[in-house]
């Protein structure tokens, strides 16, 4: 209730530009009753959206616009702040540190996303097939890592990876081999891959599982009458029917990995230098801003990151949408 | 029809899926082992003292000879003037206020989009869909600078206010409302003389409960687990949420090797305590979130 009170008070400021766009509603003129009702409904509609509008403008549009603005300036020691146009962007895209980070997250997504999709899809299909108590229990347990903050997840795996007191070492010593250090320069890619897969596969599994549960079971019966095997049912019926859930997951995973931050940031101190301050674009921007007070350059990197992810996801959605319509 | 198919080749039907079910259960077992192992490790490790954590007699995945959990917890809450309890409280405050606020805003906006026709609706909704794709962490640094101009950084508002933004929540609410609240029902309420607000609170809101729980859960978890935003916004340790506080301890512990040994055991037990609230919430609320998360796969 209190929330609603605040909406009403905040409305006049936010909806003014909006009402300018909506059709003019001259109340004094004589109009049919339904016109009046419609106009009032339209206003009520805007009222409902107003609180979100305020938050949207304040914490999405304004920061984006401000980042764009800041990125067009450069602050020098002697010169003060001056307009520098696209200089920061040209600098970013020729900055080996930034390029290195971008290259890392791109490579990382290319491997991570298929792995995560495969694990979560396989788990969901198996769980959809089985209805035992063990399956129900497994579903909960596979989902559990979602409840663990990324910071804690990374910390735990940092311990488990330890070559001196982690279980990997004990496991490998059974075979008289020494465990690979998954945070070394060469292996950190896989070390992080495992942390992120562990963290998110269960959540994705639940989304696919829920979509599978929504399929009309008579379809399976029809397929069985036609002589389809379990495998054919899975590949020809189940997977195509949950494709929109798969696309949703892909988008989540893409947005998530391209802004990779917490896990490498937390594993940095225990990784013996394989996680550098320019490891991902986000970590680089954070260190530029809070380590070196280079807010203009950091804004350029933040803004590039935002735009690049946005375009990547948009292109991806466009591509999959087209494919989907061909299929149906 | 169905009777026919289920009774058909009884012998082959029974034996083949049986074997496959064994394979499926083994696969599940391996998955459960993989997903639970770190959590099991965390529990076991939080019962060890600093000595046992690094050089325990029975290895990383089993209990040490002395069970130190209670002492660890006591030390955790006493350390450095009880800052851990403060962080726990902060996490709760941020997650509950951010989560409740984001949910309230999302349900209003989703309802507005789904049930009212007005000029500019499609354009606004397209903007919202675009916003779902904007990476939130890319907004953290500019939001920090904006807030610092307003002298709002290093306050609880710097964490709570940006957490209210949940474009995906609005999207879910719109999709769900469109299906769950029939227009006829709203019209009937209006004919009976109910105002728009009353229609919303008394007729629509009860129908939206599953979506409401989902969005609440997603935004509470999102805020509770958030690290980048509070890390950037806060510099006073007493305002930290658990994620940033534990991150701070980790940095302290790894920068002074050896001397940080006892801090590591606090980090472990602190991490263990910090995951309990959400794990318990998920286990007790399963009925709600399992149904609710399917909303994400709609459309």
JSON list of C-alpha atoms in Angstrom, two decimals, chain A residues 1 3-4 7 21-23 38 41-42 44-46 48-49 51-52 55-56 58-64 66-67 70 119 122-123 126-127 129-130 132 134-135 137-152 155-157 159-160 164-167 170 194-195 197-199 201-203 206-207 210-211 221 224-225 230 244-245 248 251-252 255 259 261-262 265-267 269-270 282 285-286 289-290 295 298-299 302-303 305-306 309-310 313-314 317 321, chain B residues 1-2 5 13 17 20-21 24-25 27-28 31-32 34-39 41-42 53-55 58-61 104-105 108-109 111-113 116-121 124 127-128 130-139 141-147 149 161-162 164-168 170-171 187 190 196-197 200-201 217-218 221 224-225 227-228 231-232 243 246-247 250-251 254 264 267-268 271-272 274-275 278-279 282-283 286 289-290 293-294 296-299:
[
{"chain": "A", "resi": 1, "resn": "UNK", "atom": "CA", "xyz": [0.00, 0.00, 0.00]},
{"chain": "A", "resi": 3, "resn": "UNK", "atom": "CA", "xyz": [4.40, 1.61, -2.35]},
{"chain": "A", "resi": 4, "resn": "UNK", "atom": "CA", "xyz": [1.32, 2.62, -4.14]},
{"chain": "A", "resi": 7, "resn": "UNK", "atom": "CA", "xyz": [3.52, 6.06, -7.14]},
{"chain": "A", "resi": 21, "resn": "UNK", "atom": "CA", "xyz": [2.83, 11.70, -26.66]},
{"chain": "A", "resi": 22, "resn": "UNK", "atom": "CA", "xyz": [-0.51, 10.14, -25.96]},
{"chain": "A", "resi": 23, "resn": "UNK", "atom": "CA", "xyz": [-3.45, 11.46, -27.96]},
{"chain": "A", "resi": 38, "resn": "UNK", "atom": "CA", "xyz": [-10.81, 4.96, -22.67]},
{"chain": "A", "resi": 41, "resn": "UNK", "atom": "CA", "xyz": [-8.02, 3.90, -18.73]},
{"chain": "A", "resi": 42, "resn": "UNK", "atom": "CA", "xyz": [-5.02, 5.07, -20.72]},
{"chain": "A", "resi": 44, "resn": "UNK", "atom": "CA", "xyz": [-4.47, 4.62, -15.39]},
{"chain": "A", "resi": 45, "resn": "UNK", "atom": "CA", "xyz": [-2.21, 2.45, -17.54]},
{"chain": "A", "resi": 46, "resn": "UNK", "atom": "CA", "xyz": [0.52, 5.05, -17.40]},
{"chain": "A", "resi": 48, "resn": "UNK", "atom": "CA", "xyz": [0.69, 1.68, -13.21]},
{"chain": "A", "resi": 49, "resn": "UNK", "atom": "CA", "xyz": [3.88, 1.93, -15.24]},
{"chain": "A", "resi": 51, "resn": "UNK", "atom": "CA", "xyz": [7.07, 3.80, -10.73]},
{"chain": "A", "resi": 52, "resn": "UNK", "atom": "CA", "xyz": [8.96, 1.51, -13.05]},
{"chain": "A", "resi": 55, "resn": "UNK", "atom": "CA", "xyz": [13.48, 3.60, -11.81]},
{"chain": "A", "resi": 56, "resn": "UNK", "atom": "CA", "xyz": [14.09, 2.86, -15.48]},
{"chain": "A", "resi": 58, "resn": "UNK", "atom": "CA", "xyz": [17.10, 6.91, -13.07]},
{"chain": "A", "resi": 59, "resn": "UNK", "atom": "CA", "xyz": [19.07, 3.67, -13.09]},
{"chain": "A", "resi": 60, "resn": "UNK", "atom": "CA", "xyz": [19.17, 2.60, -16.70]},
{"chain": "A", "resi": 61, "resn": "UNK", "atom": "CA", "xyz": [18.72, 5.45, -19.16]},
{"chain": "A", "resi": 62, "resn": "UNK", "atom": "CA", "xyz": [20.49, 8.08, -17.09]},
{"chain": "A", "resi": 63, "resn": "UNK", "atom": "CA", "xyz": [23.59, 5.97, -16.32]},
{"chain": "A", "resi": 64, "resn": "UNK", "atom": "CA", "xyz": [23.83, 4.87, -19.95]},
{"chain": "A", "resi": 66, "resn": "UNK", "atom": "CA", "xyz": [25.95, 9.65, -18.58]},
{"chain": "A", "resi": 67, "resn": "UNK", "atom": "CA", "xyz": [28.46, 6.94, -19.47]},
{"chain": "A", "resi": 70, "resn": "UNK", "atom": "CA", "xyz": [31.67, 10.94, -19.83]},
{"chain": "A", "resi": 119, "resn": "UNK", "atom": "CA", "xyz": [24.56, -30.32, -18.95]},
{"chain": "A", "resi": 122, "resn": "UNK", "atom": "CA", "xyz": [20.63, -33.60, -20.37]},
{"chain": "A", "resi": 123, "resn": "UNK", "atom": "CA", "xyz": [19.74, -33.26, -16.69]},
{"chain": "A", "resi": 126, "resn": "UNK", "atom": "CA", "xyz": [16.52, -37.32, -17.57]},
{"chain": "A", "resi": 127, "resn": "UNK", "atom": "CA", "xyz": [14.53, -35.70, -14.77]},
{"chain": "A", "resi": 129, "resn": "UNK", "atom": "CA", "xyz": [11.76, -39.03, -17.93]},
{"chain": "A", "resi": 130, "resn": "UNK", "atom": "CA", "xyz": [12.07, -40.33, -14.36]},
{"chain": "A", "resi": 132, "resn": "UNK", "atom": "CA", "xyz": [11.11, -41.53, -8.81]},
{"chain": "A", "resi": 134, "resn": "UNK", "atom": "CA", "xyz": [15.44, -39.99, -6.15]},
{"chain": "A", "resi": 135, "resn": "UNK", "atom": "CA", "xyz": [14.79, -37.93, -9.28]},
{"chain": "A", "resi": 137, "resn": "UNK", "atom": "CA", "xyz": [15.64, -35.17, -4.72]},
{"chain": "A", "resi": 138, "resn": "UNK", "atom": "CA", "xyz": [18.26, -34.85, -7.47]},
{"chain": "A", "resi": 139, "resn": "UNK", "atom": "CA", "xyz": [16.36, -32.00, -9.06]},
{"chain": "A", "resi": 140, "resn": "UNK", "atom": "CA", "xyz": [16.55, -29.99, -5.84]},
{"chain": "A", "resi": 141, "resn": "UNK", "atom": "CA", "xyz": [20.21, -30.78, -5.26]},
{"chain": "A", "resi": 142, "resn": "UNK", "atom": "CA", "xyz": [21.29, -29.88, -8.80]},
{"chain": "A", "resi": 143, "resn": "UNK", "atom": "CA", "xyz": [19.53, -26.56, -8.37]},
{"chain": "A", "resi": 144, "resn": "UNK", "atom": "CA", "xyz": [21.13, -25.78, -4.97]},
{"chain": "A", "resi": 145, "resn": "UNK", "atom": "CA", "xyz": [24.24, -23.94, -6.26]},
{"chain": "A", "resi": 146, "resn": "UNK", "atom": "CA", "xyz": [21.92, -21.21, -7.55]},
{"chain": "A", "resi": 147, "resn": "UNK", "atom": "CA", "xyz": [21.29, -20.29, -3.90]},
{"chain": "A", "resi": 148, "resn": "UNK", "atom": "CA", "xyz": [25.03, -19.84, -3.32]},
{"chain": "A", "resi": 149, "resn": "UNK", "atom": "CA", "xyz": [26.43, -16.37, -4.04]},
{"chain": "A", "resi": 150, "resn": "UNK", "atom": "CA", "xyz": [29.03, -16.29, -6.82]},
{"chain": "A", "resi": 151, "resn": "UNK", "atom": "CA", "xyz": [31.54, -14.99, -4.29]},
{"chain": "A", "resi": 152, "resn": "UNK", "atom": "CA", "xyz": [31.09, -18.02, -2.03]},
{"chain": "A", "resi": 155, "resn": "UNK", "atom": "CA", "xyz": [35.85, -19.22, -2.73]},
{"chain": "A", "resi": 156, "resn": "UNK", "atom": "CA", "xyz": [34.84, -22.86, -2.29]},
{"chain": "A", "resi": 157, "resn": "UNK", "atom": "CA", "xyz": [36.27, -23.91, -5.62]},
{"chain": "A", "resi": 159, "resn": "UNK", "atom": "CA", "xyz": [39.92, -24.23, -1.81]},
{"chain": "A", "resi": 160, "resn": "UNK", "atom": "CA", "xyz": [38.97, -27.37, -3.72]},
{"chain": "A", "resi": 164, "resn": "UNK", "atom": "CA", "xyz": [48.32, -28.74, -1.24]},
{"chain": "A", "resi": 165, "resn": "UNK", "atom": "CA", "xyz": [45.12, -29.39, 0.68]},
{"chain": "A", "resi": 166, "resn": "UNK", "atom": "CA", "xyz": [42.38, -29.81, -1.91]},
{"chain": "A", "resi": 167, "resn": "UNK", "atom": "CA", "xyz": [40.68, -33.14, -2.61]},
{"chain": "A", "resi": 170, "resn": "UNK", "atom": "CA", "xyz": [44.23, -36.78, -2.92]},
{"chain": "A", "resi": 194, "resn": "UNK", "atom": "CA", "xyz": [33.86, -25.34, -13.96]},
{"chain": "A", "resi": 195, "resn": "UNK", "atom": "CA", "xyz": [32.91, -22.72, -11.35]},
{"chain": "A", "resi": 197, "resn": "UNK", "atom": "CA", "xyz": [28.90, -24.27, -14.92]},
{"chain": "A", "resi": 198, "resn": "UNK", "atom": "CA", "xyz": [28.49, -25.48, -11.37]},
{"chain": "A", "resi": 199, "resn": "UNK", "atom": "CA", "xyz": [26.81, -22.23, -10.38]},
{"chain": "A", "resi": 201, "resn": "UNK", "atom": "CA", "xyz": [23.55, -25.28, -14.79]},
{"chain": "A", "resi": 202, "resn": "UNK", "atom": "CA", "xyz": [20.97, -26.17, -12.13]},
{"chain": "A", "resi": 203, "resn": "UNK", "atom": "CA", "xyz": [19.00, -22.96, -12.63]},
{"chain": "A", "resi": 206, "resn": "UNK", "atom": "CA", "xyz": [14.91, -26.00, -13.83]},
{"chain": "A", "resi": 207, "resn": "UNK", "atom": "CA", "xyz": [13.80, -23.65, -16.60]},
{"chain": "A", "resi": 210, "resn": "UNK", "atom": "CA", "xyz": [9.51, -26.64, -16.31]},
{"chain": "A", "resi": 211, "resn": "UNK", "atom": "CA", "xyz": [9.08, -26.18, -20.06]},
{"chain": "A", "resi": 221, "resn": "UNK", "atom": "CA", "xyz": [1.57, -41.29, -26.97]},
{"chain": "A", "resi": 224, "resn": "UNK", "atom": "CA", "xyz": [4.83, -44.02, -29.63]},
{"chain": "A", "resi": 225, "resn": "UNK", "atom": "CA", "xyz": [1.95, -45.26, -31.74]},
{"chain": "A", "resi": 230, "resn": "UNK", "atom": "CA", "xyz": [12.54, -42.63, -26.48]},
{"chain": "A", "resi": 244, "resn": "UNK", "atom": "CA", "xyz": [12.10, -21.02, -26.62]},
{"chain": "A", "resi": 245, "resn": "UNK", "atom": "CA", "xyz": [13.31, -21.94, -23.12]},
{"chain": "A", "resi": 248, "resn": "UNK", "atom": "CA", "xyz": [16.05, -17.73, -23.14]},
{"chain": "A", "resi": 251, "resn": "UNK", "atom": "CA", "xyz": [20.53, -15.15, -23.82]},
{"chain": "A", "resi": 252, "resn": "UNK", "atom": "CA", "xyz": [20.93, -15.23, -20.02]},
{"chain": "A", "resi": 255, "resn": "UNK", "atom": "CA", "xyz": [24.63, -11.60, -21.03]},
{"chain": "A", "resi": 259, "resn": "UNK", "atom": "CA", "xyz": [30.01, -9.17, -18.03]},
{"chain": "A", "resi": 261, "resn": "UNK", "atom": "CA", "xyz": [33.32, -10.16, -12.84]},
{"chain": "A", "resi": 262, "resn": "UNK", "atom": "CA", "xyz": [32.79, -11.76, -9.41]},
{"chain": "A", "resi": 265, "resn": "UNK", "atom": "CA", "xyz": [37.82, -11.08, -8.95]},
{"chain": "A", "resi": 266, "resn": "UNK", "atom": "CA", "xyz": [37.48, -13.43, -5.96]},
{"chain": "A", "resi": 267, "resn": "UNK", "atom": "CA", "xyz": [39.84, -16.08, -7.29]},
{"chain": "A", "resi": 269, "resn": "UNK", "atom": "CA", "xyz": [44.21, -13.39, -4.77]},
{"chain": "A", "resi": 270, "resn": "UNK", "atom": "CA", "xyz": [44.61, -17.19, -4.67]},
{"chain": "A", "resi": 282, "resn": "UNK", "atom": "CA", "xyz": [34.48, -5.52, -16.45]},
{"chain": "A", "resi": 285, "resn": "UNK", "atom": "CA", "xyz": [36.85, -1.03, -16.07]},
{"chain": "A", "resi": 286, "resn": "UNK", "atom": "CA", "xyz": [36.51, -1.50, -12.31]},
{"chain": "A", "resi": 289, "resn": "UNK", "atom": "CA", "xyz": [37.76, 3.60, -12.22]},
{"chain": "A", "resi": 290, "resn": "UNK", "atom": "CA", "xyz": [38.50, 2.70, -8.62]},
{"chain": "A", "resi": 295, "resn": "UNK", "atom": "CA", "xyz": [36.46, 7.51, -14.89]},
{"chain": "A", "resi": 298, "resn": "UNK", "atom": "CA", "xyz": [36.32, 3.43, -17.63]},
{"chain": "A", "resi": 299, "resn": "UNK", "atom": "CA", "xyz": [32.99, 4.87, -18.83]},
{"chain": "A", "resi": 302, "resn": "UNK", "atom": "CA", "xyz": [31.53, 0.24, -19.69]},
{"chain": "A", "resi": 303, "resn": "UNK", "atom": "CA", "xyz": [29.57, 1.79, -22.50]},
{"chain": "A", "resi": 305, "resn": "UNK", "atom": "CA", "xyz": [30.67, -3.40, -23.11]},
{"chain": "A", "resi": 306, "resn": "UNK", "atom": "CA", "xyz": [26.99, -2.53, -22.75]},
{"chain": "A", "resi": 309, "resn": "UNK", "atom": "CA", "xyz": [26.50, -7.17, -25.39]},
{"chain": "A", "resi": 310, "resn": "UNK", "atom": "CA", "xyz": [23.28, -5.50, -26.45]},
{"chain": "A", "resi": 313, "resn": "UNK", "atom": "CA", "xyz": [22.16, -10.48, -27.93]},
{"chain": "A", "resi": 314, "resn": "UNK", "atom": "CA", "xyz": [19.96, -8.62, -30.37]},
{"chain": "A", "resi": 317, "resn": "UNK", "atom": "CA", "xyz": [17.68, -13.12, -30.97]},
{"chain": "A", "resi": 321, "resn": "UNK", "atom": "CA", "xyz": [13.66, -15.95, -34.18]},
{"chain": "B", "resi": 1, "resn": "UNK", "atom": "CA", "xyz": [-6.31, -45.55, -27.38]},
{"chain": "B", "resi": 2, "resn": "UNK", "atom": "CA", "xyz": [-4.06, -45.07, -24.40]},
{"chain": "B", "resi": 5, "resn": "UNK", "atom": "CA", "xyz": [-0.64, -48.59, -26.14]},
{"chain": "B", "resi": 13, "resn": "UNK", "atom": "CA", "xyz": [8.58, -52.50, -22.65]},
{"chain": "B", "resi": 17, "resn": "UNK", "atom": "CA", "xyz": [13.36, -48.99, -20.05]},
{"chain": "B", "resi": 20, "resn": "UNK", "atom": "CA", "xyz": [17.83, -47.35, -19.26]},
{"chain": "B", "resi": 21, "resn": "UNK", "atom": "CA", "xyz": [16.43, -46.15, -15.94]},
{"chain": "B", "resi": 24, "resn": "UNK", "atom": "CA", "xyz": [19.61, -42.52, -15.96]},
{"chain": "B", "resi": 25, "resn": "UNK", "atom": "CA", "xyz": [19.86, -42.89, -12.19]},
{"chain": "B", "resi": 27, "resn": "UNK", "atom": "CA", "xyz": [23.83, -40.18, -14.45]},
{"chain": "B", "resi": 28, "resn": "UNK", "atom": "CA", "xyz": [21.74, -38.32, -11.85]},
{"chain": "B", "resi": 31, "resn": "UNK", "atom": "CA", "xyz": [25.38, -34.96, -11.23]},
{"chain": "B", "resi": 32, "resn": "UNK", "atom": "CA", "xyz": [24.20, -34.77, -7.61]},
{"chain": "B", "resi": 34, "resn": "UNK", "atom": "CA", "xyz": [29.21, -32.94, -8.55]},
{"chain": "B", "resi": 35, "resn": "UNK", "atom": "CA", "xyz": [26.73, -30.26, -7.55]},
{"chain": "B", "resi": 36, "resn": "UNK", "atom": "CA", "xyz": [26.76, -31.13, -3.86]},
{"chain": "B", "resi": 37, "resn": "UNK", "atom": "CA", "xyz": [30.47, -31.82, -3.32]},
{"chain": "B", "resi": 38, "resn": "UNK", "atom": "CA", "xyz": [31.51, -28.17, -2.80]},
{"chain": "B", "resi": 39, "resn": "UNK", "atom": "CA", "xyz": [28.62, -27.57, -0.40]},
{"chain": "B", "resi": 41, "resn": "UNK", "atom": "CA", "xyz": [33.12, -29.57, 1.62]},
{"chain": "B", "resi": 42, "resn": "UNK", "atom": "CA", "xyz": [32.03, -26.20, 2.99]},
{"chain": "B", "resi": 53, "resn": "UNK", "atom": "CA", "xyz": [41.53, -26.82, 7.57]},
{"chain": "B", "resi": 54, "resn": "UNK", "atom": "CA", "xyz": [44.96, -26.88, 5.97]},
{"chain": "B", "resi": 55, "resn": "UNK", "atom": "CA", "xyz": [46.56, -30.01, 7.40]},
{"chain": "B", "resi": 58, "resn": "UNK", "atom": "CA", "xyz": [41.32, -37.14, 7.20]},
{"chain": "B", "resi": 59, "resn": "UNK", "atom": "CA", "xyz": [41.58, -34.97, 4.09]},
{"chain": "B", "resi": 60, "resn": "UNK", "atom": "CA", "xyz": [39.52, -32.18, 2.64]},
{"chain": "B", "resi": 61, "resn": "UNK", "atom": "CA", "xyz": [36.23, -34.03, 2.29]},
{"chain": "B", "resi": 104, "resn": "UNK", "atom": "CA", "xyz": [6.04, -4.21, -6.30]},
{"chain": "B", "resi": 105, "resn": "UNK", "atom": "CA", "xyz": [7.29, -2.04, -9.15]},
{"chain": "B", "resi": 108, "resn": "UNK", "atom": "CA", "xyz": [2.40, -2.71, -11.25]},
{"chain": "B", "resi": 109, "resn": "UNK", "atom": "CA", "xyz": [4.22, -2.15, -14.53]},
{"chain": "B", "resi": 111, "resn": "UNK", "atom": "CA", "xyz": [-0.14, -5.22, -15.09]},
{"chain": "B", "resi": 112, "resn": "UNK", "atom": "CA", "xyz": [-0.19, -1.81, -16.72]},
{"chain": "B", "resi": 113, "resn": "UNK", "atom": "CA", "xyz": [1.39, -3.18, -19.88]},
{"chain": "B", "resi": 116, "resn": "UNK", "atom": "CA", "xyz": [-4.34, -1.20, -20.42]},
{"chain": "B", "resi": 117, "resn": "UNK", "atom": "CA", "xyz": [-4.27, 0.00, -23.97]},
{"chain": "B", "resi": 118, "resn": "UNK", "atom": "CA", "xyz": [-2.66, 3.36, -24.45]},
{"chain": "B", "resi": 119, "resn": "UNK", "atom": "CA", "xyz": [-0.71, 5.16, -27.09]},
{"chain": "B", "resi": 120, "resn": "UNK", "atom": "CA", "xyz": [3.02, 4.57, -26.74]},
{"chain": "B", "resi": 121, "resn": "UNK", "atom": "CA", "xyz": [2.56, 1.23, -25.03]},
{"chain": "B", "resi": 124, "resn": "UNK", "atom": "CA", "xyz": [7.63, 1.63, -24.19]},
{"chain": "B", "resi": 127, "resn": "UNK", "atom": "CA", "xyz": [12.32, -0.15, -24.75]},
{"chain": "B", "resi": 128, "resn": "UNK", "atom": "CA", "xyz": [11.78, -2.48, -21.82]},
{"chain": "B", "resi": 130, "resn": "UNK", "atom": "CA", "xyz": [15.87, -3.78, -24.94]},
{"chain": "B", "resi": 131, "resn": "UNK", "atom": "CA", "xyz": [16.61, -3.09, -21.28]},
{"chain": "B", "resi": 132, "resn": "UNK", "atom": "CA", "xyz": [16.40, -6.81, -20.47]},
{"chain": "B", "resi": 133, "resn": "UNK", "atom": "CA", "xyz": [19.45, -7.19, -22.72]},
{"chain": "B", "resi": 134, "resn": "UNK", "atom": "CA", "xyz": [21.55, -4.41, -21.22]},
{"chain": "B", "resi": 135, "resn": "UNK", "atom": "CA", "xyz": [24.21, -5.96, -18.99]},
{"chain": "B", "resi": 136, "resn": "UNK", "atom": "CA", "xyz": [23.54, -4.60, -15.51]},
{"chain": "B", "resi": 137, "resn": "UNK", "atom": "CA", "xyz": [27.18, -4.51, -14.48]},
{"chain": "B", "resi": 138, "resn": "UNK", "atom": "CA", "xyz": [27.95, -2.14, -17.35]},
{"chain": "B", "resi": 139, "resn": "UNK", "atom": "CA", "xyz": [25.69, 0.34, -15.52]},
{"chain": "B", "resi": 141, "resn": "UNK", "atom": "CA", "xyz": [30.34, 2.54, -12.85]},
{"chain": "B", "resi": 142, "resn": "UNK", "atom": "CA", "xyz": [28.23, 5.32, -14.41]},
{"chain": "B", "resi": 143, "resn": "UNK", "atom": "CA", "xyz": [25.60, 4.83, -11.69]},
{"chain": "B", "resi": 144, "resn": "UNK", "atom": "CA", "xyz": [28.36, 5.19, -9.13]},
{"chain": "B", "resi": 145, "resn": "UNK", "atom": "CA", "xyz": [29.49, 8.50, -10.62]},
{"chain": "B", "resi": 146, "resn": "UNK", "atom": "CA", "xyz": [25.91, 9.79, -10.85]},
{"chain": "B", "resi": 147, "resn": "UNK", "atom": "CA", "xyz": [25.23, 8.81, -7.25]},
{"chain": "B", "resi": 149, "resn": "UNK", "atom": "CA", "xyz": [27.46, 13.62, -7.63]},
{"chain": "B", "resi": 161, "resn": "UNK", "atom": "CA", "xyz": [17.77, 2.03, -5.19]},
{"chain": "B", "resi": 162, "resn": "UNK", "atom": "CA", "xyz": [19.59, 0.49, -8.22]},
{"chain": "B", "resi": 164, "resn": "UNK", "atom": "CA", "xyz": [14.77, -1.79, -7.73]},
{"chain": "B", "resi": 165, "resn": "UNK", "atom": "CA", "xyz": [15.40, -2.00, -11.47]},
{"chain": "B", "resi": 166, "resn": "UNK", "atom": "CA", "xyz": [14.16, -5.31, -12.81]},
{"chain": "B", "resi": 167, "resn": "UNK", "atom": "CA", "xyz": [13.20, -5.20, -16.49]},
{"chain": "B", "resi": 168, "resn": "UNK", "atom": "CA", "xyz": [13.01, -8.98, -16.62]},
{"chain": "B", "resi": 170, "resn": "UNK", "atom": "CA", "xyz": [8.30, -6.57, -15.56]},
{"chain": "B", "resi": 171, "resn": "UNK", "atom": "CA", "xyz": [8.52, -8.75, -18.64]},
{"chain": "B", "resi": 187, "resn": "UNK", "atom": "CA", "xyz": [-14.87, -5.77, -16.96]},
{"chain": "B", "resi": 190, "resn": "UNK", "atom": "CA", "xyz": [-15.83, -2.54, -13.30]},
{"chain": "B", "resi": 196, "resn": "UNK", "atom": "CA", "xyz": [-9.24, 0.51, -11.10]},
{"chain": "B", "resi": 197, "resn": "UNK", "atom": "CA", "xyz": [-7.14, 0.27, -7.95]},
{"chain": "B", "resi": 200, "resn": "UNK", "atom": "CA", "xyz": [-6.15, -4.48, -9.22]},
{"chain": "B", "resi": 201, "resn": "UNK", "atom": "CA", "xyz": [-5.75, -5.25, -5.53]},
{"chain": "B", "resi": 217, "resn": "UNK", "atom": "CA", "xyz": [12.51, -14.81, -5.30]},
{"chain": "B", "resi": 218, "resn": "UNK", "atom": "CA", "xyz": [14.55, -13.83, -8.33]},
{"chain": "B", "resi": 221, "resn": "UNK", "atom": "CA", "xyz": [18.38, -13.79, -4.67]},
{"chain": "B", "resi": 224, "resn": "UNK", "atom": "CA", "xyz": [21.49, -11.04, -1.78]},
{"chain": "B", "resi": 225, "resn": "UNK", "atom": "CA", "xyz": [24.12, -12.49, -4.13]},
{"chain": "B", "resi": 227, "resn": "UNK", "atom": "CA", "xyz": [28.79, -8.34, -5.35]},
{"chain": "B", "resi": 228, "resn": "UNK", "atom": "CA", "xyz": [29.80, -5.81, -8.00]},
{"chain": "B", "resi": 231, "resn": "UNK", "atom": "CA", "xyz": [31.62, -3.35, -3.93]},
{"chain": "B", "resi": 232, "resn": "UNK", "atom": "CA", "xyz": [31.63, -0.25, -6.11]},
{"chain": "B", "resi": 243, "resn": "UNK", "atom": "CA", "xyz": [29.44, -10.94, -0.23]},
{"chain": "B", "resi": 246, "resn": "UNK", "atom": "CA", "xyz": [33.75, -12.01, 2.91]},
{"chain": "B", "resi": 247, "resn": "UNK", "atom": "CA", "xyz": [35.57, -10.80, -0.19]},
{"chain": "B", "resi": 250, "resn": "UNK", "atom": "CA", "xyz": [39.65, -13.10, 1.68]},
{"chain": "B", "resi": 251, "resn": "UNK", "atom": "CA", "xyz": [41.89, -10.31, 0.44]},
{"chain": "B", "resi": 254, "resn": "UNK", "atom": "CA", "xyz": [45.70, -13.89, 1.23]},
{"chain": "B", "resi": 264, "resn": "UNK", "atom": "CA", "xyz": [40.64, -18.43, 6.61]},
{"chain": "B", "resi": 267, "resn": "UNK", "atom": "CA", "xyz": [35.94, -17.11, 6.01]},
{"chain": "B", "resi": 268, "resn": "UNK", "atom": "CA", "xyz": [34.91, -20.74, 5.64]},
{"chain": "B", "resi": 271, "resn": "UNK", "atom": "CA", "xyz": [30.55, -18.58, 3.99]},
{"chain": "B", "resi": 272, "resn": "UNK", "atom": "CA", "xyz": [28.74, -21.59, 5.37]},
{"chain": "B", "resi": 274, "resn": "UNK", "atom": "CA", "xyz": [25.82, -17.09, 4.68]},
{"chain": "B", "resi": 275, "resn": "UNK", "atom": "CA", "xyz": [24.40, -19.73, 2.35]},
{"chain": "B", "resi": 278, "resn": "UNK", "atom": "CA", "xyz": [18.77, -18.98, 0.84]},
{"chain": "B", "resi": 279, "resn": "UNK", "atom": "CA", "xyz": [19.20, -22.75, 0.90]},
{"chain": "B", "resi": 282, "resn": "UNK", "atom": "CA", "xyz": [14.57, -22.70, -1.47]},
{"chain": "B", "resi": 283, "resn": "UNK", "atom": "CA", "xyz": [13.95, -25.98, 0.32]},
{"chain": "B", "resi": 286, "resn": "UNK", "atom": "CA", "xyz": [9.96, -25.37, -3.41]},
{"chain": "B", "resi": 289, "resn": "UNK", "atom": "CA", "xyz": [9.44, -21.47, -7.06]},
{"chain": "B", "resi": 290, "resn": "UNK", "atom": "CA", "xyz": [9.35, -24.71, -9.03]},
{"chain": "B", "resi": 293, "resn": "UNK", "atom": "CA", "xyz": [10.26, -20.56, -12.65]},
{"chain": "B", "resi": 294, "resn": "UNK", "atom": "CA", "xyz": [8.41, -22.10, -15.56]},
{"chain": "B", "resi": 296, "resn": "UNK", "atom": "CA", "xyz": [10.63, -17.88, -17.63]},
{"chain": "B", "resi": 297, "resn": "UNK", "atom": "CA", "xyz": [10.11, -20.46, -20.31]},
{"chain": "B", "resi": 298, "resn": "UNK", "atom": "CA", "xyz": [6.80, -19.05, -21.48]},
{"chain": "B", "resi": 299, "resn": "UNK", "atom": "CA", "xyz": [6.35, -17.24, -24.76]}
]
